[in-house]
XYZ file of C-alpha atoms in Angstrom:
736
model
C 15.192 9.526 -8.292
C 12.734 6.767 -9.305
C 15.239 3.909 -9.032
C 12.953 2.592 -6.304
C 10.715 -0.286 -7.367
C 7.210 -0.778 -6.060
C 6.973 -3.116 -3.105
C 4.145 -5.656 -3.587
C 2.118 -7.064 -0.734
C -0.665 -9.527 -0.053
C -4.291 -8.657 0.299
C -5.456 -9.385 3.865
C -7.651 -12.465 4.225
C -9.760 -10.721 6.848
C -9.864 -6.955 6.252
C -11.301 -6.475 9.733
C -13.761 -3.913 11.141
C -14.426 -0.406 9.786
C -12.668 -1.384 6.579
C -14.555 1.158 4.461
C -13.035 4.028 6.462
C -9.457 2.747 6.787
C -6.792 3.005 4.064
C -6.751 -0.155 1.851
C -3.238 -1.546 2.277
C -1.538 -4.820 1.390
C 0.309 -6.791 4.028
C 4.072 -7.128 3.996
C 4.978 -3.785 2.353
C 6.178 -2.074 5.541
C 8.313 -4.968 6.769
C 9.879 -5.521 3.343
C 11.010 -1.903 3.248
C 12.192 -1.833 6.858
C 14.338 -4.944 6.374
C 16.547 -3.006 3.993
C 16.816 0.115 6.129
C 17.003 -0.651 9.861
C 17.783 -3.539 12.198
C 15.225 -5.485 14.191
C 14.450 -3.818 17.515
C 14.854 -0.348 16.061
C 12.392 2.386 16.959
C 10.017 3.196 14.099
C 7.634 6.150 14.256
C 4.114 6.255 12.860
C 3.243 9.976 13.213
C -0.389 9.768 12.009
C -1.707 6.453 13.350
C -4.255 6.217 10.535
C -3.732 2.485 9.887
C -3.841 0.429 13.127
C -3.067 -2.862 11.422
C 0.055 -1.441 9.778
C 1.582 -0.636 13.183
C 0.710 -4.074 14.536
C 2.234 -5.853 11.542
C 5.404 -3.847 11.894
C 5.636 -4.640 15.597
C 5.117 -8.365 14.913
C 8.179 -8.336 12.662
C 10.322 -7.298 15.630
C 10.314 -3.481 15.544
C 9.418 -1.044 18.328
C 6.701 1.208 16.911
C 5.846 4.567 18.442
C 2.363 5.580 17.273
C 0.835 9.007 17.721
C -2.962 8.472 17.574
C -5.351 11.317 18.284
C -8.495 9.587 17.078
C -9.949 7.551 20.001
C -11.552 5.006 17.658
C -8.241 4.388 15.873
C -6.557 4.026 19.280
C -9.086 1.464 20.380
C -8.691 -0.515 17.202
C -4.929 -0.498 17.718
C -5.323 -1.803 21.237
C -7.739 -4.534 20.107
C -5.427 -5.613 17.315
C -2.460 -5.784 19.726
C -4.256 -8.013 22.186
C -7.284 -9.532 20.467
C -9.859 -11.453 22.497
C -10.634 -14.921 21.264
C -13.746 -15.881 19.388
C -15.054 -17.548 22.523
C -14.633 -14.288 24.458
C -16.634 -12.366 21.878
C -19.345 -15.008 21.825
C -19.499 -15.154 25.610
C -19.829 -11.370 25.868
C -22.547 -11.367 23.278
C -24.350 -14.193 25.015
C -24.381 -12.236 28.309
C -25.789 -9.267 26.485
C -28.395 -11.421 24.746
C -29.844 -12.908 27.982
C -30.058 -9.620 29.843
C -33.580 -8.368 30.211
C -35.458 -5.515 28.670
C -38.464 -5.378 30.898
C -39.578 -9.036 30.963
C -38.159 -9.835 27.550
C -34.679 -11.059 26.647
C -32.759 -8.214 25.035
C -31.886 -10.301 21.944
C -35.562 -11.090 21.302
C -36.597 -7.527 21.985
C -34.160 -6.033 19.515
C -34.655 -8.694 16.867
C -38.391 -8.099 16.939
C -37.807 -4.530 15.883
C -36.824 -5.948 12.479
C -39.577 -8.537 12.106
C -41.506 -8.674 8.856
C -43.878 -11.003 7.077
C -42.725 -13.452 4.430
C -44.275 -12.529 1.149
C -44.626 -16.218 0.211
C -45.855 -18.097 3.295
C -46.891 -15.159 5.519
C -44.767 -16.364 8.456
C -42.996 -13.749 10.532
C -39.274 -13.559 9.855
C -36.446 -11.271 10.913
C -35.307 -8.918 8.172
C -31.604 -8.685 7.422
C -32.084 -5.077 6.308
C -34.585 -2.528 5.080
C -34.169 -0.293 2.070
C -34.983 3.408 2.179
C -35.281 6.361 -0.133
C -33.579 9.502 1.155
C -35.920 11.727 3.254
C -38.709 9.063 3.283
C -40.646 8.370 6.463
C -40.881 4.633 5.863
C -38.789 1.960 4.056
C -39.768 0.787 0.566
C -38.294 -2.732 0.652
C -36.846 -5.380 2.935
C -34.299 -8.160 2.550
C -34.886 -11.457 4.353
C -34.557 -15.218 4.165
C -37.531 -17.287 5.352
C -36.508 -20.550 7.053
C -40.033 -21.918 6.727
C -40.434 -21.800 2.934
C -37.014 -20.781 1.642
C -38.211 -17.491 0.141
C -35.387 -14.919 0.157
C -34.214 -11.741 -1.430
C -35.522 -8.231 -1.786
C -39.281 -7.713 -1.389
C -41.490 -4.616 -1.102
C -42.460 -3.606 2.424
C -45.843 -4.265 3.986
C -48.228 -1.915 5.780
C -47.024 -3.378 9.112
C -43.396 -2.520 8.186
C -44.383 1.100 7.580
C -46.376 1.295 10.769
C -43.485 -0.030 12.823
C -41.153 2.574 11.315
C -43.640 5.373 12.058
C -44.068 4.159 15.634
C -40.307 4.354 16.152
C -40.316 7.834 14.597
C -42.822 9.079 17.128
C -40.534 8.251 20.067
C -37.267 9.196 18.330
C -36.867 12.589 20.022
C -36.361 11.102 23.467
C -33.737 8.565 22.349
C -31.978 11.135 20.232
C -31.660 13.387 23.285
C -30.115 10.568 25.301
C -27.353 9.844 22.833
C -26.689 13.585 22.399
C -26.145 13.909 26.154
C -23.198 11.537 25.927
C -21.501 13.856 23.476
C -22.650 17.428 24.083
C -25.261 18.369 26.719
C -27.694 21.228 26.248
C -26.028 24.634 25.866
C -22.743 22.972 24.831
C -21.308 24.766 21.768
C -20.846 21.387 20.063
C -24.473 20.424 20.474
C -25.625 21.678 17.072
C -22.760 19.846 15.316
C -23.603 16.605 17.122
C -27.263 17.033 16.123
C -26.257 17.428 12.484
C -24.076 14.332 12.606
C -26.922 12.377 14.207
C -29.045 13.008 11.103
C -27.204 10.078 9.541
C -29.024 7.651 11.877
C -32.634 6.492 11.556
C -34.891 6.304 14.630
C -34.740 2.473 14.844
C -30.963 2.532 14.814
C -30.799 5.238 17.475
C -33.188 3.284 19.720
C -31.140 0.082 19.330
C -27.858 1.856 19.932
C -29.179 3.680 22.981
C -30.395 0.403 24.459
C -27.102 -1.351 23.756
C -24.908 1.478 25.117
C -26.961 1.666 28.319
C -26.627 -2.099 28.718
C -22.866 -1.904 28.156
C -22.560 0.300 31.191
C -24.758 -1.974 33.290
C -23.407 -5.469 32.641
C -20.898 -7.027 35.004
C -18.291 -8.270 32.564
C -14.626 -9.119 32.938
C -12.323 -6.441 31.443
C -11.543 -8.713 28.482
C -15.186 -9.318 27.680
C -16.011 -5.656 28.233
C -13.471 -4.812 25.513
C -14.915 -7.474 23.266
C -18.452 -6.196 23.664
C -17.343 -2.607 23.125
C -15.738 -3.714 19.834
C -18.984 -5.332 18.737
C -20.938 -2.214 19.629
C -18.511 -0.158 17.568
C -19.388 -2.341 14.601
C -23.102 -1.744 15.279
C -22.456 2.050 15.440
C -20.997 1.846 11.914
C -23.593 -0.530 10.557
C -26.370 1.617 11.972
C -25.771 4.790 9.960
C -27.271 5.591 6.569
C -23.986 5.700 4.652
C -24.641 2.326 3.049
C -25.786 3.029 -0.521
C -28.005 0.531 -2.317
C -26.989 -1.344 -4.432
C -23.271 -0.497 -4.013
C -21.634 -3.360 -2.149
C -18.455 -1.755 -0.744
C -18.883 2.003 -0.311
C -16.001 4.181 0.914
C -17.778 7.297 2.145
C -15.813 10.505 2.623
C -18.707 12.822 3.483
C -21.840 12.514 5.617
C -24.116 12.580 2.608
C -27.129 10.281 2.743
C -27.394 8.325 -0.551
C -30.526 8.471 -2.624
C -31.214 4.817 -1.699
C -29.593 3.134 1.301
C -29.587 0.098 3.561
C -30.841 0.093 7.131
C -29.071 -2.939 8.629
C -30.344 -5.199 11.347
C -28.083 -4.179 14.248
C -28.443 -7.374 16.230
C -27.245 -9.314 13.220
C -24.467 -6.715 12.922
C -23.297 -7.660 16.428
C -23.252 -11.369 15.529
C -21.369 -10.726 12.268
C -18.938 -8.462 14.096
C -17.475 -11.469 15.882
C -15.810 -12.709 12.672
C -14.589 -9.182 11.865
C -12.873 -8.650 15.229
C -11.793 -12.127 16.336
C -8.203 -13.155 15.658
C -6.018 -16.052 16.567
C -2.841 -13.980 16.160
C -0.437 -13.802 19.064
C -0.631 -10.658 21.165
C 1.827 -7.830 20.636
C 3.261 -5.869 23.598
C 1.452 -2.556 23.802
C 2.335 0.179 26.276
C 1.110 3.714 26.747
C 3.826 6.371 26.423
C 6.238 6.731 28.189
C 6.300 3.095 29.356
C 9.223 1.239 27.706
C 8.995 -1.616 25.210
C 11.091 -4.773 25.012
C 13.769 -4.920 22.296
C 11.910 -7.798 20.697
C 9.272 -5.322 19.455
C 5.876 -3.910 20.282
C 3.740 -0.776 20.090
C 4.119 2.296 22.243
C 0.941 4.340 22.015
C 1.014 8.123 22.427
C -2.546 9.308 22.995
C -2.435 12.655 21.342
C -1.348 14.748 18.395
C 2.068 14.724 16.813
C 2.511 18.328 17.949
C 2.113 17.166 21.596
C 4.556 14.313 21.128
C 7.040 16.831 19.763
C 6.924 18.648 23.121
C 7.917 15.533 25.097
C 11.410 14.964 26.343
C 13.599 11.829 26.351
C 12.108 10.367 23.194
C 13.837 7.287 21.835
C 16.077 7.655 18.791
C 13.836 7.152 15.793
C 15.647 5.252 13.046
C 12.850 5.160 10.445
C 9.372 6.513 9.859
C 6.653 4.511 8.201
C 3.134 5.807 7.982
C -0.025 6.019 5.917
C -0.675 9.612 4.853
C -4.078 10.599 6.241
C -6.704 11.492 3.663
C -9.514 13.967 4.542
C -12.551 11.985 5.668
C -15.263 14.098 7.188
C -17.535 11.072 7.531
C -15.104 8.927 9.549
C -13.771 11.832 11.659
C -17.245 13.048 12.543
C -18.582 9.618 13.278
C -15.478 8.820 15.382
C -16.338 11.774 17.653
C -19.939 10.455 17.985
C -18.845 6.888 18.669
C -16.205 7.931 21.183
C -18.793 9.828 23.155
C -21.299 6.992 23.034
C -18.879 4.191 24.013
C -16.466 5.960 26.399
C -18.221 9.194 27.424
C -17.897 12.826 26.406
C -14.468 13.216 27.982
C -13.029 10.614 25.620
C -14.522 12.460 22.647
C -13.377 15.907 23.796
C -9.917 15.926 22.150
C -11.384 14.861 18.842
C -14.424 17.122 18.695
C -12.882 19.074 15.856
C -14.198 16.184 13.814
C -17.696 17.323 14.681
C -17.137 20.984 13.987
C -15.444 20.933 10.581
C -17.661 20.150 7.641
C -15.422 20.813 4.634
C -11.859 19.674 4.028
C -10.476 21.131 0.777
C -7.039 20.172 -0.485
C -5.576 23.561 0.429
C -6.648 23.107 4.044
C -5.280 19.577 4.021
C -1.933 20.617 2.539
C -1.562 23.280 5.240
C -2.368 20.762 7.991
C 0.074 18.236 6.582
C 2.753 20.902 6.262
C 2.446 21.680 9.993
C 2.553 17.954 10.822
C 5.684 17.358 8.721
C 7.274 20.344 10.441
C 6.650 18.777 13.871
C 7.862 15.426 12.561
C 11.134 16.889 11.291
C 12.150 18.132 14.775
C 11.804 14.600 16.132
C 14.199 13.034 13.627
C 17.953 12.913 13.139
C 19.269 13.972 9.742
C 19.055 11.357 6.990
C 16.257 9.450 8.715
C 14.355 7.549 6.002
C 10.561 7.906 5.762
C 8.194 5.636 3.809
C 4.780 7.159 3.246
C 1.922 5.157 1.777
C -0.707 7.254 0.070
C -3.822 5.139 -0.376
C -6.669 5.997 -2.749
C -4.428 8.431 -4.667
C -5.655 11.311 -6.733
C -3.727 14.244 -8.162
C -4.606 16.845 -5.502
C -3.926 14.425 -2.652
C -0.520 13.635 -4.050
C 0.254 17.320 -4.659
C -0.805 18.312 -1.171
C 1.381 15.581 0.398
C 4.532 16.234 -1.606
C 4.289 20.012 -1.249
C 3.619 19.754 2.522
C 6.727 17.591 3.123
C 9.080 19.507 0.852
C 10.244 22.126 3.422
C 11.755 19.522 5.756
C 12.157 16.336 3.739
C 13.822 15.559 0.400
C 11.866 13.319 -1.935
C 14.070 10.399 -2.876
C 11.778 8.092 -4.725
C 8.171 7.599 -5.693
C 6.603 4.422 -7.041
C 3.081 3.932 -8.249
C 1.135 1.013 -9.698
C -2.458 2.208 -10.426
C -5.018 4.561 -8.981
C -6.408 1.639 -7.035
C -3.094 0.987 -5.195
C -1.260 3.067 -2.586
C 1.515 5.319 -3.920
C 4.798 4.527 -2.135
C 6.893 7.580 -1.359
C 10.348 7.715 0.173
C 11.764 10.836 1.774
C 14.834 11.606 3.893
C 15.017 14.120 6.685
C 17.092 16.654 4.810
C 17.002 20.360 4.002
C 16.080 21.177 0.395
C 18.859 22.074 -2.012
C 19.226 24.827 -4.614
C 15.993 25.815 -6.346
C 15.809 25.399 -10.117
C 13.177 25.736 -12.811
C 11.309 22.464 -13.305
C 11.317 21.072 -16.864
C 7.878 19.502 -16.761
C 7.287 19.107 -20.494
C 10.632 17.433 -21.151
C 10.223 15.096 -18.187
C 6.734 14.036 -19.323
C 7.875 13.244 -22.871
C 10.946 11.357 -21.660
C 8.710 9.252 -19.403
C 6.190 8.506 -22.187
C 9.010 7.459 -24.561
C 10.428 5.156 -21.875
C 7.010 3.683 -21.091
C 6.267 3.096 -24.755
C 2.472 3.398 -24.362
C -0.235 5.890 -23.460
C -0.961 6.270 -19.755
C -3.235 7.973 -17.235
C -3.235 11.607 -16.139
C -2.407 10.459 -12.592
C 0.908 8.961 -13.793
C 1.838 12.159 -15.638
C 0.817 14.269 -12.658
C 3.025 12.199 -10.338
C 5.869 12.438 -12.841
C 5.502 16.222 -13.005
C 5.496 16.433 -9.178
C 8.758 14.495 -9.013
C 10.235 16.964 -11.495
C 9.185 19.865 -9.220
C 10.797 17.989 -6.330
C 13.992 17.400 -8.313
C 14.156 21.167 -8.930
C 13.392 21.911 -5.236
C 10.460 24.060 -6.352
C 7.446 22.309 -4.843
C 7.062 24.992 -2.125
C 8.548 28.403 -2.809
C 9.881 30.700 -0.050
C 7.157 32.779 1.600
C 4.478 30.912 -0.367
C 1.327 29.701 1.360
C 0.895 25.944 0.961
C -2.566 26.233 -0.611
C -1.198 28.692 -3.165
C 1.467 26.109 -4.053
C -1.213 23.700 -5.252
C -2.680 26.334 -7.631
C 0.757 27.131 -9.080
C 1.791 23.496 -9.579
C -1.505 22.427 -11.068
C -1.576 25.410 -13.441
C 1.917 24.545 -14.693
C 1.050 20.916 -15.262
C -2.222 21.712 -17.040
C -0.597 24.330 -19.257
C 2.043 21.873 -20.301
C -0.493 19.226 -21.245
C -2.745 21.697 -23.036
C -0.083 23.412 -25.138
C 2.588 20.825 -25.952
C 1.869 19.581 -29.479
C 4.049 16.542 -28.954
C 1.411 15.221 -26.477
C -1.841 13.581 -27.481
C -4.877 12.696 -25.450
C -7.139 9.751 -26.265
C -10.840 9.390 -25.325
C -10.809 12.268 -22.864
C -13.394 14.832 -21.865
C -12.919 18.444 -22.915
C -13.975 19.470 -19.407
C -11.174 17.662 -17.555
C -7.575 16.791 -18.371
C -7.799 13.888 -15.931
C -9.984 11.764 -18.151
C -8.771 9.493 -20.989
C -5.179 8.511 -21.657
C -2.132 10.549 -22.641
C 0.558 9.568 -25.105
C 3.024 10.956 -27.590
C 1.841 12.259 -30.946
C 4.660 10.298 -32.551
C 5.979 6.999 -31.160
C 8.984 6.687 -33.500
C 11.548 7.028 -30.699
C 9.598 5.082 -28.056
C 11.188 2.186 -26.161
C 9.728 -1.328 -25.988
C 6.235 -0.873 -24.541
C 5.803 -1.625 -20.855
C 3.321 -4.504 -21.443
C 5.805 -6.228 -23.766
C 8.655 -5.846 -21.262
C 6.401 -7.168 -18.501
C 5.475 -10.168 -20.704
C 9.129 -10.967 -21.255
C 9.937 -10.608 -17.549
C 7.077 -12.847 -16.335
C 7.725 -15.604 -18.872
C 11.475 -15.536 -18.307
C 11.000 -15.803 -14.539
C 8.434 -18.611 -14.747
C 10.622 -20.513 -17.202
C 13.386 -20.632 -14.596
C 11.162 -20.781 -11.503
C 8.127 -23.059 -11.870
C 5.306 -23.023 -9.354
C 5.276 -19.434 -8.164
C 2.553 -17.354 -6.524
C 1.394 -14.002 -7.916
C 3.063 -12.265 -4.994
C 6.392 -13.998 -5.626
C 6.234 -13.115 -9.329
C 5.548 -9.477 -8.551
C 8.286 -9.341 -5.948
C 10.866 -10.688 -8.386
C 10.000 -8.712 -11.533
C 9.093 -5.321 -10.048
C 12.774 -4.331 -9.589
C 12.962 -4.305 -13.401
C 10.259 -1.602 -13.517
C 11.200 1.358 -11.366
C 9.064 4.196 -10.151
C 6.069 4.991 -12.316
C 6.455 2.034 -14.702
C 5.174 -0.624 -12.264
C 3.029 -3.177 -14.158
C -0.469 -3.534 -12.666
C -1.819 -6.755 -11.198
C -4.298 -6.848 -14.096
C -1.449 -6.848 -16.638
C 0.492 -9.526 -14.749
C -2.624 -11.695 -14.510
C -3.394 -11.246 -18.221
C 0.127 -12.513 -19.010
C -0.222 -15.401 -16.605
C -3.615 -16.341 -18.078
C -1.954 -16.427 -21.491
C 1.021 -18.586 -20.581
C 0.406 -20.497 -17.379
C -1.861 -22.767 -15.352
C -3.169 -21.635 -11.991
C -3.451 -24.428 -9.446
C -5.829 -24.549 -6.503
C -2.879 -24.027 -4.178
C -2.369 -20.567 -5.657
C 0.750 -21.303 -7.652
C 1.324 -20.648 -11.356
C 3.482 -22.660 -13.770
C 4.060 -22.481 -17.507
C 1.918 -24.702 -19.682
C 3.834 -27.441 -21.442
C 2.980 -26.021 -24.861
C 4.348 -22.638 -23.835
C 7.809 -23.804 -22.863
C 10.451 -22.433 -25.262
C 11.322 -25.763 -26.828
C 7.654 -26.543 -27.541
C 7.061 -23.135 -29.173
C 10.140 -23.551 -31.374
C 8.606 -26.792 -32.668
C 5.283 -25.004 -33.223
C 6.917 -22.229 -35.232
C 8.709 -24.757 -37.425
C 5.391 -26.509 -37.986
C 3.671 -23.227 -38.884
C 6.358 -22.352 -41.414
C 5.799 -25.676 -43.151
C 1.989 -25.304 -43.054
C 2.051 -21.748 -44.507
C 4.417 -22.812 -47.290
C 2.268 -25.840 -48.113
C -0.988 -23.855 -48.065
C 0.472 -21.200 -50.349
C 1.577 -23.799 -52.862
C -1.867 -25.449 -52.783
C -3.459 -22.059 -53.546
C -1.066 -21.468 -56.385
C 1.107 -18.828 -54.801
C 4.865 -18.480 -55.019
C 6.114 -18.668 -51.423
C 9.263 -17.084 -50.031
C 10.634 -17.516 -46.541
C 12.272 -14.148 -45.818
C 13.543 -15.339 -42.415
C 12.473 -17.658 -39.632
C 9.491 -15.437 -38.747
C 8.356 -13.991 -42.098
C 6.896 -15.755 -45.157
C 5.504 -14.061 -48.272
C 2.953 -15.381 -50.742
C 3.549 -13.867 -54.144
C 6.288 -11.465 -55.188
C 8.092 -9.729 -52.332
C 7.608 -6.407 -54.154
C 3.875 -7.049 -54.613
C 2.841 -9.633 -52.016
C -0.552 -11.314 -51.886
C -0.149 -12.068 -48.171
C 2.700 -11.523 -45.727
C 2.834 -13.843 -42.718
C 4.640 -12.794 -39.519
C 5.129 -15.678 -37.117
C 5.496 -15.063 -33.404
C 5.087 -17.189 -30.280
C 4.408 -14.243 -27.923
C 2.023 -11.291 -27.932
C 4.931 -8.813 -28.412
C 3.888 -7.753 -31.871
C 4.769 -4.015 -31.588
C 8.163 -4.534 -33.273
C 6.417 -6.222 -36.214
C 3.977 -3.325 -36.566
C 6.762 -0.729 -36.370
C 9.084 -2.392 -38.914
C 6.571 -3.294 -41.628
C 4.481 -1.212 -44.007
C 0.771 -1.790 -43.465
C -0.864 -3.699 -46.346
C -4.584 -3.617 -45.375
C -5.942 -7.146 -45.268
C -2.666 -8.659 -46.465
C -0.533 -8.395 -43.293
C -1.153 -11.511 -41.149
C 0.250 -12.075 -37.639
C 0.343 -15.794 -36.836
C 0.456 -16.648 -33.142
C -0.635 -19.331 -30.635
C -4.284 -19.266 -29.569
C -3.209 -18.669 -25.981
C -1.666 -15.309 -27.018
C -4.900 -13.973 -28.512
C -6.479 -12.908 -25.212
C -3.298 -11.163 -24.140
C -3.035 -9.389 -27.496
C -6.666 -8.259 -27.125
C -5.897 -6.989 -23.630
C -2.969 -4.925 -24.911
C -5.088 -3.571 -27.757
C -7.849 -2.487 -25.401
C -5.388 -1.082 -22.915
C -3.452 1.214 -25.254
C -5.034 3.364 -27.984
C -1.672 3.925 -29.693
C -1.216 0.206 -30.054
C -4.848 -0.170 -31.186
C -4.231 2.379 -33.931
C -1.059 0.650 -35.066
C -2.908 -2.708 -35.311
C -5.543 -1.401 -37.741
C -5.335 -3.120 -41.087
C -3.553 -6.140 -39.646
C -5.191 -9.543 -39.322
C -4.453 -12.132 -36.630
C -4.469 -15.887 -37.261
C -4.056 -18.503 -34.572
C -1.988 -21.631 -34.938
C -5.050 -23.799 -34.534
C -6.803 -22.216 -37.515
C -3.853 -22.950 -39.813
C -3.886 -26.552 -38.598
C -7.608 -26.748 -39.379
C -7.211 -25.187 -42.850
C -4.400 -27.586 -43.720
C -6.845 -30.470 -43.329
C -9.452 -29.058 -45.750
C -9.020 -31.169 -48.953
C -10.538 -28.721 -51.468
C -9.202 -25.383 -50.211
C -9.548 -22.472 -52.657
C -8.931 -18.738 -52.493
C -12.517 -17.915 -51.527
C -12.595 -20.515 -48.736
C -9.246 -19.269 -47.500
C -10.380 -15.693 -47.325
C -13.635 -16.617 -45.566
C -11.865 -18.867 -43.019
C -9.023 -16.570 -41.909
C -11.633 -14.220 -40.443
C -13.659 -16.925 -38.707
C -11.569 -17.201 -35.506
C -11.139 -13.672 -34.163
C -8.999 -12.866 -31.143
C -10.928 -12.930 -27.895
C -11.298 -10.001 -25.588
C -9.432 -9.875 -22.289
C -10.584 -12.201 -19.498
C -14.002 -11.333 -18.095
C -13.850 -8.658 -15.437
C -10.237 -7.743 -16.273
C -9.869 -4.012 -15.577
C -7.668 -1.796 -17.775
C -5.575 -0.623 -14.816
C -2.167 0.906 -15.549
């Protein structure tokens, strides 16, 4: 297990609509895995349908993808991605909507005027981009606009007229609220109260605008293509219109229908216009059929409109040769809103199969594990033995990972698990296989072995994932006759007890209230391997030396096989190494700087040896060159200064092999390595502790000192502290 290396992908240029609710995935991961497992034209199953774009990308590569999608919004997004209207179709549909009449007024003007406000600078009337609200307030406290008359723009306090307009809309809200409720659950319907609760996440102005737009959608005479395009734009307005847009957070990812303390109220006509760029695509269409209609061997998507359980009951299913899916994460906000939106856009019958999203308010991990266990059970009966399954678990956290692995363990054998950081999807590979003999998991030993191999402290999530793989190796994730939710308590208790009681483990900068904070390492690092950051540095530089002009994606793809499973270097680490050694061109390619090519650095090291020897003699010290990378001023048994020369930032070996001499140990390295060394120091508290008492001098400082004609001991001591190592590049996250 864990010979599998992380598969890198590319961030999508256009994330598309409803991004904040969909799993954040990179492009190219699915196809890269499938290429090594099945032939083109094979049937691939997506049992959860939680990532529409993933299925489309897989189909475009030449596979036939069977998708079970119970969420009507997810189904619609899949259909739109398979056969996207053009930008001109979206614009034409929006234009027809704009010129339709509301009374004697054009609809566009009527709706825009609901957001009009007065410029604070020139007093001209402008259309606000959004209003800002405090939770439970009756009126907004600020507005955001850009005045075309005087150029004033930004956030300004609201006016009396803004407050009066909001109160006027509030007075008529009851009628419009009743209209949108009728499309989901009429009076006396048992789901009515749940729909009313969900509707609390919409302000009166948004409800009025959406009611007007939905009624107009039913009344316009549009071609089927433009009807779909306009429906897509209205779906964007439905999302932009709720109160789950916290201010000033830019990219929220809500999981619950909780109104933030401060939030945006967006201009919904502007949302329609901006939606064109979100939805429009120039990609070629992908064949999409509704089950059981066949697909061509060249690839496409076969959509099953229902649950996996219902698909399991169908006969004459194609032979599934691989499964690739994004594991669904509980999202009460998206599931509840999907039920609302389905009723508004397609009528209450369309929302009926998904109304469980309205009724359920809490999704704990025990409930989710139980639901996933049932789903994996249905999935197993669809698959031949040995069928491979790649699951992508986006936005990972310990309980989500535990729930997923425990749920699958009855019917699937965990083969490999690879993880980069908590910001990246975990990649999990299973096979359709009955579990083997149950053993006792050796969690403590596995954790320590992993930390020694990694050579640095790491996050709780990495150790939790490692412990789960040890449970899987021992076939003891889910015990016989054990409820799935009970499994989570047992597993977590074992992991926490190990971390709390094993004296060989040490936590840095953590909270006493949670084991998940801070970093975990070994109390002693004597037997540790070369630290992961140093191995990554060697791998990146070696690859770029032989392969100039490479993209970040190509670099990741080539070096990740050297770092299996839970030792995957983060993008932040790779970029810190590249910033230290390479130039980044506007075309996106990296290549080694001339001064960082091996031959140039050998010349630099030779120059530094000569400079250090010369400076020592000028200051009256006996100098001794111990080897090519170590020079001593003074007696070797009682040195005044010890210089350690290195062209890289891989200084851990120097620290481990030499006795600290506070203030007298000097690491001499190129200026370009200083930022990378600072990154490593900030990243790993064990390395930071080892570096205490050591001083770092850059090549450029020695060159400068060699040119000072009257250098003395005092000047030397003052100057060697005048050029400290810089911190990591601005904005560089310490992601593991």
